[in-house]
mmCIF file of C-alpha atoms in Angstrom:
data_model
loop_
_atom_site.group_PDB
_atom_site.id
_atom_site.type_symbol
_atom_site.label_atom_id
_atom_site.label_comp_id
_atom_site.label_asym_id
_atom_site.label_seq_id
_atom_site.Cartn_x
_atom_site.Cartn_y
_atom_site.Cartn_z
ATOM 1 C CA MET A 1 62.670 -84.615 242.058
ATOM 2 C CA PRO A 2 64.851 -86.813 239.793
ATOM 3 C CA LEU A 3 67.493 -84.990 237.780
ATOM 4 C CA SER A 4 65.797 -85.832 234.468
ATOM 5 C CA LEU A 5 62.475 -84.362 235.610
ATOM 6 C CA ARG A 6 64.121 -81.193 236.883
ATOM 7 C CA ARG A 7 65.811 -80.728 233.509
ATOM 8 C CA LEU A 8 62.827 -81.809 231.443
ATOM 9 C CA ASP A 9 61.780 -79.229 228.878
ATOM 10 C CA TRP A 10 58.382 -78.355 230.295
ATOM 11 C CA PRO A 11 57.369 -75.973 227.464
ATOM 12 C CA LEU A 12 57.823 -78.836 224.979
ATOM 13 C CA PHE A 13 55.920 -81.179 227.293
ATOM 14 C CA GLY A 14 53.103 -78.648 227.644
ATOM 15 C CA LEU A 15 52.828 -78.012 223.901
ATOM 16 C CA ALA A 16 52.567 -81.738 223.150
ATOM 17 C CA LEU A 17 49.946 -82.138 225.874
ATOM 18 C CA ALA A 18 47.975 -79.139 224.580
ATOM 19 C CA LEU A 19 47.931 -80.357 220.977
ATOM 20 C CA THR A 20 46.862 -83.860 221.958
ATOM 21 C CA THR A 21 44.178 -82.481 224.269
ATOM 22 C CA ILE A 22 42.797 -80.450 221.359
ATOM 23 C CA GLY A 23 42.587 -83.658 219.354
ATOM 24 C CA ILE A 24 40.780 -85.425 222.190
ATOM 25 C CA LEU A 25 38.317 -82.531 222.549
ATOM 26 C CA THR A 26 37.674 -82.661 218.809
ATOM 27 C CA LEU A 27 36.921 -86.374 219.089
ATOM 28 C CA GLY A 28 34.540 -85.659 221.952
ATOM 29 C CA GLY A 29 32.764 -83.054 219.842
ATOM 30 C CA ILE A 30 32.120 -85.435 216.952
ATOM 31 C CA GLY A 31 29.287 -87.070 218.887
ATOM 32 C CA SER A 32 28.334 -90.359 220.499
ATOM 33 C CA SER A 33 29.640 -92.311 217.512
ATOM 34 C CA ALA A 34 33.182 -91.295 218.497
ATOM 35 C CA GLN A 35 32.846 -91.878 222.246
ATOM 36 C CA SER A 36 34.945 -95.041 222.177
ATOM 37 C CA PHE A 37 37.653 -93.211 220.207
ATOM 38 C CA PHE A 38 37.539 -90.373 222.746
ATOM 39 C CA ASN A 39 38.023 -92.778 225.659
ATOM 40 C CA ARG A 40 40.780 -94.755 223.978
ATOM 41 C CA GLN A 41 42.680 -91.659 222.910
ATOM 42 C CA ILE A 42 42.894 -90.574 226.547
ATOM 43 C CA VAL A 43 44.476 -93.949 227.325
ATOM 44 C CA PHE A 44 46.865 -93.554 224.382
ATOM 45 C CA LEU A 45 47.820 -90.095 225.646
ATOM 46 C CA LEU A 46 48.662 -91.438 229.100
ATOM 47 C CA ILE A 47 50.704 -94.255 227.559
ATOM 48 C CA GLY A 48 52.455 -91.777 225.273
ATOM 49 C CA LEU A 49 53.358 -89.420 228.108
ATOM 50 C CA GLY A 50 54.719 -92.360 230.090
ATOM 51 C CA VAL A 51 56.839 -93.465 227.137
ATOM 52 C CA MET A 52 58.095 -89.899 226.671
ATOM 53 C CA LEU A 53 59.271 -89.718 230.276
ATOM 54 C CA LEU A 54 60.841 -93.179 230.032
ATOM 55 C CA ILE A 55 62.806 -92.304 226.880
ATOM 56 C CA ALA A 56 63.799 -88.939 228.363
ATOM 57 C CA ASN A 57 65.510 -90.830 231.183
ATOM 58 C CA LEU A 58 67.620 -92.779 228.684
ATOM 59 C CA ASP A 59 70.815 -91.206 227.419
ATOM 60 C CA TYR A 60 70.259 -90.480 223.707
ATOM 61 C CA ARG A 61 73.959 -91.189 223.123
ATOM 62 C CA LEU A 62 72.991 -94.852 223.349
ATOM 63 C CA PHE A 63 71.508 -94.411 219.861
ATOM 64 C CA ARG A 64 74.344 -92.204 218.663
ATOM 65 C CA ASN A 65 77.168 -94.502 219.764
ATOM 66 C CA TYR A 66 75.836 -98.045 219.321
ATOM 67 C CA SER A 67 74.947 -99.190 215.826
ATOM 68 C CA SER A 68 73.488 -102.465 217.117
ATOM 69 C CA VAL A 69 70.753 -100.596 219.013
ATOM 70 C CA VAL A 70 69.848 -98.453 216.006
ATOM 71 C CA LEU A 71 69.868 -101.331 213.534
ATOM 72 C CA GLY A 72 67.897 -103.439 216.010
ATOM 73 C CA ILE A 73 65.066 -100.887 216.031
ATOM 74 C CA TYR A 74 65.194 -100.624 212.253
ATOM 75 C CA PHE A 75 65.026 -104.358 211.567
ATOM 76 C CA VAL A 76 62.320 -104.959 214.176
ATOM 77 C CA ALA A 77 60.226 -102.397 212.302
ATOM 78 C CA VAL A 78 60.975 -104.080 208.959
ATOM 79 C CA ILE A 79 60.063 -107.518 210.333
ATOM 80 C CA LEU A 80 56.777 -106.138 211.677
ATOM 81 C CA LEU A 81 56.062 -104.655 208.249
ATOM 82 C CA LEU A 82 56.506 -108.146 206.804
ATOM 83 C CA VAL A 83 54.258 -109.647 209.475
ATOM 84 C CA VAL A 84 51.469 -107.125 208.895
ATOM 85 C CA LEU A 85 51.151 -108.267 205.279
ATOM 86 C CA GLN A 86 49.848 -111.594 206.609
ATOM 87 C CA PHE A 87 46.844 -109.989 208.342
ATOM 88 C CA ASN A 88 43.446 -109.429 206.788
ATOM 89 C CA GLU A 89 42.692 -106.191 204.995
ATOM 90 C CA ILE A 90 40.805 -103.367 206.706
ATOM 91 C CA ARG A 91 39.347 -100.828 204.275
ATOM 92 C CA ALA A 92 41.409 -102.411 201.466
ATOM 93 C CA VAL A 93 44.785 -102.115 203.263
ATOM 94 C CA ARG A 94 46.850 -104.327 205.559
ATOM 95 C CA SER A 95 48.452 -101.817 207.907
ATOM 96 C CA TRP A 96 47.670 -103.098 211.393
ATOM 97 C CA ILE A 97 48.780 -105.852 213.732
ATOM 98 C CA PHE A 98 46.172 -106.818 216.327
ATOM 99 C CA ILE A 99 47.431 -107.240 219.900
ATOM 100 C CA ALA A 100 45.111 -107.781 222.898
ATOM 101 C CA GLY A 101 42.238 -105.882 221.343
ATOM 102 C CA PHE A 102 44.414 -102.996 220.150
ATOM 103 C CA GLN A 103 45.700 -102.218 216.674
ATOM 104 C CA PHE A 104 49.364 -101.411 216.122
ATOM 105 C CA GLU A 105 50.627 -99.824 212.915
ATOM 106 C CA PRO A 106 54.269 -100.866 212.274
ATOM 107 C CA SER A 107 54.749 -98.136 209.662
ATOM 108 C CA GLU A 108 54.753 -95.542 212.461
ATOM 109 C CA LEU A 109 57.614 -97.306 214.251
ATOM 110 C CA ALA A 110 59.423 -97.624 210.916
ATOM 111 C CA LYS A 111 59.247 -93.851 210.347
ATOM 112 C CA LEU A 112 60.953 -93.118 213.649
ATOM 113 C CA GLY A 113 63.399 -95.970 213.097
ATOM 114 C CA VAL A 114 64.418 -94.590 209.699
ATOM 115 C CA ILE A 115 64.991 -91.115 211.159
ATOM 116 C CA ILE A 116 67.289 -92.582 213.821
ATOM 117 C CA VAL A 117 69.133 -94.747 211.267
ATOM 118 C CA LEU A 118 69.697 -91.837 208.875
ATOM 119 C CA ALA A 119 70.833 -89.552 211.698
ATOM 120 C CA LYS A 120 73.250 -92.226 212.909
ATOM 121 C CA TYR A 121 74.560 -93.017 209.422
ATOM 122 C CA PHE A 122 75.223 -89.463 208.260
ATOM 123 C CA SER A 123 76.592 -88.302 211.619
ATOM 124 C CA GLN A 124 79.358 -90.893 211.230
ATOM 125 C CA LYS A 125 80.342 -89.711 207.742
ATOM 126 C CA HIS A 126 81.083 -86.053 208.572
ATOM 127 C CA ILE A 127 82.576 -84.317 205.502
ATOM 128 C CA GLU A 128 81.979 -87.390 203.309
ATOM 129 C CA ALA A 129 78.229 -87.455 203.972
ATOM 130 C CA HIS A 130 77.298 -85.734 200.695
ATOM 131 C CA GLN A 131 79.143 -88.267 198.510
ATOM 132 C CA ILE A 132 76.965 -90.247 196.143
ATOM 133 C CA ARG A 133 77.781 -93.650 197.671
ATOM 134 C CA HIS A 134 76.445 -92.525 201.027
ATOM 135 C CA ILE A 135 73.337 -91.081 199.394
ATOM 136 C CA ILE A 136 72.722 -94.460 197.734
ATOM 137 C CA VAL A 137 73.213 -96.392 200.982
ATOM 138 C CA SER A 138 70.851 -94.045 202.807
ATOM 139 C CA PHE A 139 68.272 -94.539 200.054
ATOM 140 C CA LEU A 140 68.478 -98.299 200.553
ATOM 141 C CA TYR A 141 67.612 -97.767 204.215
ATOM 142 C CA ILE A 142 64.312 -96.134 203.277
ATOM 143 C CA ILE A 143 63.374 -98.143 200.202
ATOM 144 C CA LEU A 144 62.958 -101.399 202.153
ATOM 145 C CA PRO A 145 60.295 -100.192 204.626
ATOM 146 C CA ALA A 146 58.733 -97.849 202.050
ATOM 147 C CA GLY A 147 58.432 -100.701 199.556
ATOM 148 C CA LEU A 148 56.780 -102.972 202.121
ATOM 149 C CA ILE A 149 54.354 -100.185 203.014
ATOM 150 C CA LEU A 150 53.461 -99.742 199.339
ATOM 151 C CA LEU A 151 52.516 -103.426 199.313
ATOM 152 C CA GLN A 152 49.911 -102.837 202.065
ATOM 153 C CA PRO A 153 49.137 -100.543 200.090
ATOM 154 C CA ASP A 154 49.621 -97.222 201.938
ATOM 155 C CA LEU A 155 50.804 -94.533 199.555
ATOM 156 C CA GLY A 156 50.679 -91.722 202.122
ATOM 157 C CA SER A 157 52.980 -93.368 204.658
ATOM 158 C CA ALA A 158 55.404 -94.454 201.931
ATOM 159 C CA ALA A 159 55.610 -90.853 200.718
ATOM 160 C CA ILE A 160 56.552 -89.691 204.228
ATOM 161 C CA PHE A 161 59.742 -91.793 204.095
ATOM 162 C CA PHE A 162 60.892 -90.112 200.887
ATOM 163 C CA ILE A 163 60.096 -86.653 202.248
ATOM 164 C CA ILE A 164 62.168 -87.302 205.391
ATOM 165 C CA TRP A 165 65.062 -88.725 203.374
ATOM 166 C CA LEU A 166 65.029 -85.845 200.898
ATOM 167 C CA ALA A 167 65.055 -83.257 203.698
ATOM 168 C CA ILE A 168 68.020 -84.897 205.420
ATOM 169 C CA ILE A 169 70.171 -85.318 202.299
ATOM 170 C CA MET A 170 69.477 -81.699 201.340
ATOM 171 C CA ALA A 171 70.557 -80.628 204.825
ATOM 172 C CA ILE A 172 73.895 -82.430 204.550
ATOM 173 C CA GLY A 173 74.666 -80.580 201.311
ATOM 174 C CA VAL A 174 74.042 -83.015 198.463
ATOM 175 C CA PRO A 175 75.417 -81.568 195.179
ATOM 176 C CA ARG A 176 72.870 -80.092 192.785
ATOM 177 C CA ARG A 177 73.611 -82.637 190.059
ATOM 178 C CA HIS A 178 72.913 -85.459 192.499
ATOM 179 C CA LEU A 179 69.690 -83.772 193.575
ATOM 180 C CA VAL A 180 68.531 -83.572 189.949
ATOM 181 C CA ALA A 181 69.322 -87.276 189.508
ATOM 182 C CA ILE A 182 67.358 -88.042 192.678
ATOM 183 C CA LEU A 183 64.327 -86.124 191.410
ATOM 184 C CA ILE A 184 64.466 -88.016 188.108
ATOM 185 C CA LEU A 185 64.704 -91.279 190.037
ATOM 186 C CA GLY A 186 61.745 -90.154 192.112
ATOM 187 C CA ALA A 187 59.688 -89.608 188.971
ATOM 188 C CA ILE A 188 60.573 -93.133 187.832
ATOM 189 C CA VAL A 189 59.595 -94.573 191.221
ATOM 190 C CA VAL A 190 56.257 -92.723 191.112
ATOM 191 C CA THR A 191 55.584 -94.128 187.644
ATOM 192 C CA ILE A 192 56.426 -97.665 188.751
ATOM 193 C CA GLY A 193 54.259 -97.208 191.841
ATOM 194 C CA TRP A 194 51.323 -96.029 189.743
ATOM 195 C CA VAL A 195 51.574 -98.981 187.362
ATOM 196 C CA GLY A 196 52.578 -101.752 189.727
ATOM 197 C CA PHE A 197 51.470 -100.921 193.270
ATOM 198 C CA LEU A 198 48.452 -98.615 193.386
ATOM 199 C CA GLN A 199 45.010 -100.181 193.591
ATOM 200 C CA ASP A 200 42.175 -98.911 191.401
ATOM 201 C CA TYR A 201 40.505 -97.127 194.333
ATOM 202 C CA GLN A 202 43.753 -95.247 195.051
ATOM 203 C CA LYS A 203 44.085 -94.176 191.422
ATOM 204 C CA SER A 204 40.487 -92.953 191.426
ATOM 205 C CA ARG A 205 41.185 -90.916 194.577
ATOM 206 C CA ILE A 206 44.201 -89.283 192.966
ATOM 207 C CA ILE A 207 42.289 -88.491 189.783
ATOM 208 C CA SER A 208 39.100 -87.326 191.520
ATOM 209 C CA PHE A 209 40.833 -84.817 193.806
ATOM 210 C CA LEU A 210 41.382 -82.619 190.742
ATOM 211 C CA ASP A 211 37.603 -82.361 190.386
ATOM 212 C CA PRO A 212 35.660 -84.145 193.158
ATOM 213 C CA LEU A 213 32.357 -83.285 191.465
ATOM 214 C CA THR A 214 33.105 -85.812 188.715
ATOM 215 C CA ASP A 215 32.260 -88.530 191.269
ATOM 216 C CA PRO A 216 30.437 -86.785 194.143
ATOM 217 C CA GLN A 217 29.005 -89.988 195.612
ATOM 218 C CA GLY A 218 32.161 -92.036 195.142
ATOM 219 C CA ALA A 219 35.834 -91.083 195.150
ATOM 220 C CA GLY A 220 35.077 -87.364 195.492
ATOM 221 C CA TYR A 221 32.616 -87.704 198.377
ATOM 222 C CA SER A 222 35.110 -87.364 201.235
ATOM 223 C CA THR A 223 36.738 -84.261 199.780
ATOM 224 C CA ILE A 224 33.396 -82.563 199.135
ATOM 225 C CA GLN A 225 32.116 -83.241 202.656
ATOM 226 C CA SER A 226 35.418 -82.107 204.155
ATOM 227 C CA ARG A 227 35.270 -78.807 202.280
ATOM 228 C CA ILE A 228 31.675 -78.284 203.402
ATOM 229 C CA ALA A 229 32.672 -78.914 207.032
ATOM 230 C CA ILE A 230 35.589 -76.476 206.891
ATOM 231 C CA GLY A 231 33.452 -73.830 205.211
ATOM 232 C CA ALA A 232 30.665 -74.305 207.751
ATOM 233 C CA GLY A 233 33.074 -73.437 210.552
ATOM 234 C CA GLY A 234 33.477 -69.879 209.322
ATOM 235 C CA PHE A 235 35.607 -67.575 211.448
ATOM 236 C CA TRP A 236 34.458 -68.490 214.956
ATOM 237 C CA GLY A 237 33.317 -72.069 214.385
ATOM 238 C CA ALA A 238 29.998 -73.754 215.049
ATOM 239 C CA GLY A 239 31.020 -74.545 218.610
ATOM 240 C CA TRP A 240 32.187 -77.676 220.372
ATOM 241 C CA GLY A 241 29.944 -80.604 219.496
ATOM 242 C CA ARG A 242 27.788 -78.516 217.149
ATOM 243 C CA GLY A 243 29.300 -79.381 213.792
ATOM 244 C CA THR A 244 26.533 -80.757 211.601
ATOM 245 C CA GLN A 245 28.865 -82.462 209.115
ATOM 246 C CA SER A 246 30.856 -84.377 211.720
ATOM 247 C CA THR A 247 28.082 -85.092 214.233
ATOM 248 C CA GLY A 248 25.598 -85.935 211.489
ATOM 249 C CA GLY A 249 27.809 -88.625 210.017
ATOM 250 C CA PHE A 250 28.277 -86.858 206.688
ATOM 251 C CA LEU A 251 32.039 -86.477 207.136
ATOM 252 C CA PRO A 252 33.772 -89.863 206.640
ATOM 253 C CA GLU A 253 36.619 -90.847 208.965
ATOM 254 C CA ALA A 254 36.090 -87.685 211.013
ATOM 255 C CA HIS A 255 38.167 -89.173 213.835
ATOM 256 C CA THR A 256 41.249 -89.946 211.719
ATOM 257 C CA ASP A 257 41.847 -88.818 208.134
ATOM 258 C CA PHE A 258 39.439 -85.865 208.300
ATOM 259 C CA ILE A 259 39.833 -84.735 211.887
ATOM 260 C CA PHE A 260 41.170 -81.379 210.691
ATOM 261 C CA ALA A 261 37.839 -80.740 208.939
ATOM 262 C CA ALA A 262 35.961 -81.778 212.098
ATOM 263 C CA PHE A 263 38.148 -79.424 214.137
ATOM 264 C CA ALA A 264 37.699 -76.543 211.663
ATOM 265 C CA GLU A 265 33.924 -76.982 211.677
ATOM 266 C CA GLN A 266 33.780 -76.783 215.468
ATOM 267 C CA PHE A 267 36.382 -74.078 216.108
ATOM 268 C CA GLY A 268 36.562 -72.097 212.864
ATOM 269 C CA LEU A 269 39.411 -70.077 211.410
ATOM 270 C CA ILE A 270 40.364 -68.689 214.810
ATOM 271 C CA GLY A 271 40.800 -72.250 216.059
ATOM 272 C CA ILE A 272 42.881 -73.181 213.022
ATOM 273 C CA LEU A 273 45.194 -70.219 213.624
ATOM 274 C CA ALA A 274 45.602 -71.210 217.281
ATOM 275 C CA LEU A 275 46.291 -74.815 216.277
ATOM 276 C CA MET A 276 48.916 -73.757 213.739
ATOM 277 C CA ALA A 277 50.542 -71.482 216.317
ATOM 278 C CA LEU A 278 50.839 -74.328 218.835
ATOM 279 C CA LEU A 279 52.230 -76.665 216.195
ATOM 280 C CA PHE A 280 54.747 -74.038 215.079
ATOM 281 C CA LEU A 281 55.863 -73.426 218.669
ATOM 282 C CA LEU A 282 56.372 -77.156 219.238
ATOM 283 C CA ILE A 283 58.413 -77.507 216.037
ATOM 284 C CA PHE A 284 60.398 -74.391 216.900
ATOM 285 C CA ARG A 285 61.169 -75.762 220.366
ATOM 286 C CA VAL A 286 62.302 -79.109 218.950
ATOM 287 C CA ALA A 287 64.588 -77.206 216.562
ATOM 288 C CA GLN A 288 65.990 -75.071 219.396
ATOM 289 C CA ILE A 289 66.846 -78.088 221.521
ATOM 290 C CA THR A 290 68.322 -80.325 218.832
ATOM 291 C CA GLN A 291 70.195 -77.691 216.815
ATOM 292 C CA ARG A 292 71.960 -76.421 219.945
ATOM 293 C CA ALA A 293 73.350 -79.887 220.655
ATOM 294 C CA ASN A 294 77.072 -80.386 220.087
ATOM 295 C CA ASN A 295 76.807 -83.339 217.691
ATOM 296 C CA ASN A 296 75.392 -84.051 214.247
ATOM 297 C CA PHE A 297 73.299 -87.016 215.371
ATOM 298 C CA ALA A 298 71.080 -84.796 217.513
ATOM 299 C CA LYS A 299 70.848 -82.142 214.797
ATOM 300 C CA LEU A 300 69.902 -84.623 212.063
ATOM 301 C CA PHE A 301 67.461 -86.479 214.283
ATOM 302 C CA GLY A 302 65.811 -83.180 215.168
ATOM 303 C CA LEU A 303 65.496 -82.273 211.495
ATOM 304 C CA GLY A 304 64.003 -85.643 210.565
ATOM 305 C CA PHE A 305 61.563 -85.561 213.462
ATOM 306 C CA ILE A 306 60.454 -82.016 212.611
ATOM 307 C CA VAL A 307 59.844 -83.094 209.015
ATOM 308 C CA LEU A 308 57.811 -86.069 210.266
ATOM 309 C CA ILE A 309 55.552 -83.818 212.364
ATOM 310 C CA ALA A 310 55.240 -81.100 209.724
ATOM 311 C CA ALA A 311 54.694 -83.487 206.813
ATOM 312 C CA HIS A 312 51.856 -85.281 208.586
ATOM 313 C CA ALA A 313 50.181 -82.016 209.537
ATOM 314 C CA LEU A 314 50.590 -80.289 206.167
ATOM 315 C CA LEU A 315 49.700 -83.314 204.038
ATOM 316 C CA SER A 316 46.648 -84.039 206.185
ATOM 317 C CA MET A 317 45.563 -80.411 205.917
ATOM 318 C CA GLY A 318 46.087 -80.488 202.144
ATOM 319 C CA ILE A 319 43.935 -83.605 201.881
ATOM 320 C CA ASN A 320 41.193 -82.063 204.016
ATOM 321 C CA ILE A 321 40.936 -78.886 201.946
ATOM 322 C CA GLY A 322 41.156 -80.766 198.653
ATOM 323 C CA LEU A 323 44.636 -79.755 197.518
ATOM 324 C CA LEU A 324 45.927 -83.339 197.712
ATOM 325 C CA PRO A 325 44.378 -86.743 196.978
ATOM 326 C CA VAL A 326 43.003 -88.745 199.895
ATOM 327 C CA THR A 327 45.815 -91.011 201.103
ATOM 328 C CA GLY A 328 45.007 -91.630 204.780
ATOM 329 C CA ILE A 329 47.557 -89.400 206.534
ATOM 330 C CA PRO A 330 46.858 -88.725 210.243
ATOM 331 C CA PHE A 331 47.209 -85.147 211.486
ATOM 332 C CA SER A 332 50.076 -84.908 213.999
ATOM 333 C CA PHE A 333 48.783 -85.157 217.595
ATOM 334 C CA LEU A 334 45.144 -84.600 216.524
ATOM 335 C CA SER A 335 44.033 -87.765 214.755
ATOM 336 C CA TYR A 336 42.792 -90.763 216.675
ATOM 337 C CA GLY A 337 45.273 -93.612 216.852
ATOM 338 C CA GLY A 338 47.652 -94.966 219.439
ATOM 339 C CA SER A 339 50.462 -95.955 217.087
ATOM 340 C CA HIS A 340 51.026 -92.493 215.642
ATOM 341 C CA LEU A 341 50.578 -90.687 218.957
ATOM 342 C CA VAL A 342 52.842 -92.987 220.978
ATOM 343 C CA ILE A 343 55.564 -92.832 218.317
ATOM 344 C CA LEU A 344 55.385 -89.024 218.308
ATOM 345 C CA MET A 345 55.696 -89.037 222.094
ATOM 346 C CA THR A 346 58.633 -91.447 221.792
ATOM 347 C CA GLY A 347 60.349 -89.023 219.430
ATOM 348 C CA LEU A 348 59.665 -86.163 221.840
ATOM 349 C CA GLY A 349 61.161 -88.293 224.598
ATOM 350 C CA LEU A 350 64.348 -88.574 222.564
ATOM 351 C CA VAL A 351 64.328 -84.794 222.072
ATOM 352 C CA GLN A 352 63.929 -84.424 225.842
ATOM 353 C CA SER A 353 66.879 -86.772 226.317
ATOM 354 C CA ILE A 354 68.973 -84.577 224.017
ATOM 355 C CA LYS A 355 68.037 -81.587 226.164
ATOM 356 C CA ILE A 356 68.854 -83.401 229.407
ATOM 357 C CA HIS A 357 72.084 -85.116 228.374
ATOM 358 C CA SER A 358 73.710 -82.585 226.041
ATOM 359 C CA SER A 359 76.583 -80.468 227.313
ATOM 360 C CA TYR A 360 74.771 -77.175 226.717
ATOM 361 C CA ALA A 361 71.864 -78.130 229.002
#
């Protein structure tokens, strides 16, 4: 057995496989309407696992030591975000590039690229990392892809960039006065985004989530149906393939944005608790591996990647239960979609590489 496979972190591998399998089973339980998604997600899983093993065989220090590699990934992602704006809209957004019958979402690559860039940048600055000039430069790294994503428009994905950036600068010890200034700047950006970037349908979603019943057949419909599906699951769930909301077509986007509701309807509260436990164990294992590494690049990458996984899961859950406006955030590992899944597996491959090639391993 190759050295990298012998030293692969099999618990992490197994947790990722288990979570994705749960997502595939949920897709299969939605009904015949989701059969094509079920079949394709299996293919995406196999591709993702292959990419994970490929990246695990690379030495992660390639990203830590060579700026050209890191910046290359970043600018490829930015260029693809420019290209995607030339494609036709799907459901009022331009988020996908079409390649050989498949859809690719450049924003997912950009998220991972930004995490790598920020980890590389701050790991080089050491004790100077918290200085305001470095905070500003790091902000410029995220504002370019986030701004292009807002033009699609995709508010949810753009928000993920700011969450990742905020978590990393807090971890490096940004002074409180700078943090206050950042929050004020964030409020200004949100205001500008509301006035200049958000479409009317997005504004109505944000407003209607406060009281979906004000527009039960329009902007509030998805939230109402999602809540009904989650409530119908009860403690034990309706059973695999027996969810009336998801199989009956009442739950919109049950395979992507509202897959958590479809899962909750089928598997109930007990299933939700098991899902959260698996997700927590995966995040905990990523933290164990990356925080034990002997360099700041690995630690900061691990933090950013954990925030990416957790933010997607928590925001998606908040949307499904009606605590947040509908913004189209996929649930980590569960939602249908090759771009998000393969990028997550790529990130896990880099975590595996840290495990394999770090001195503690």
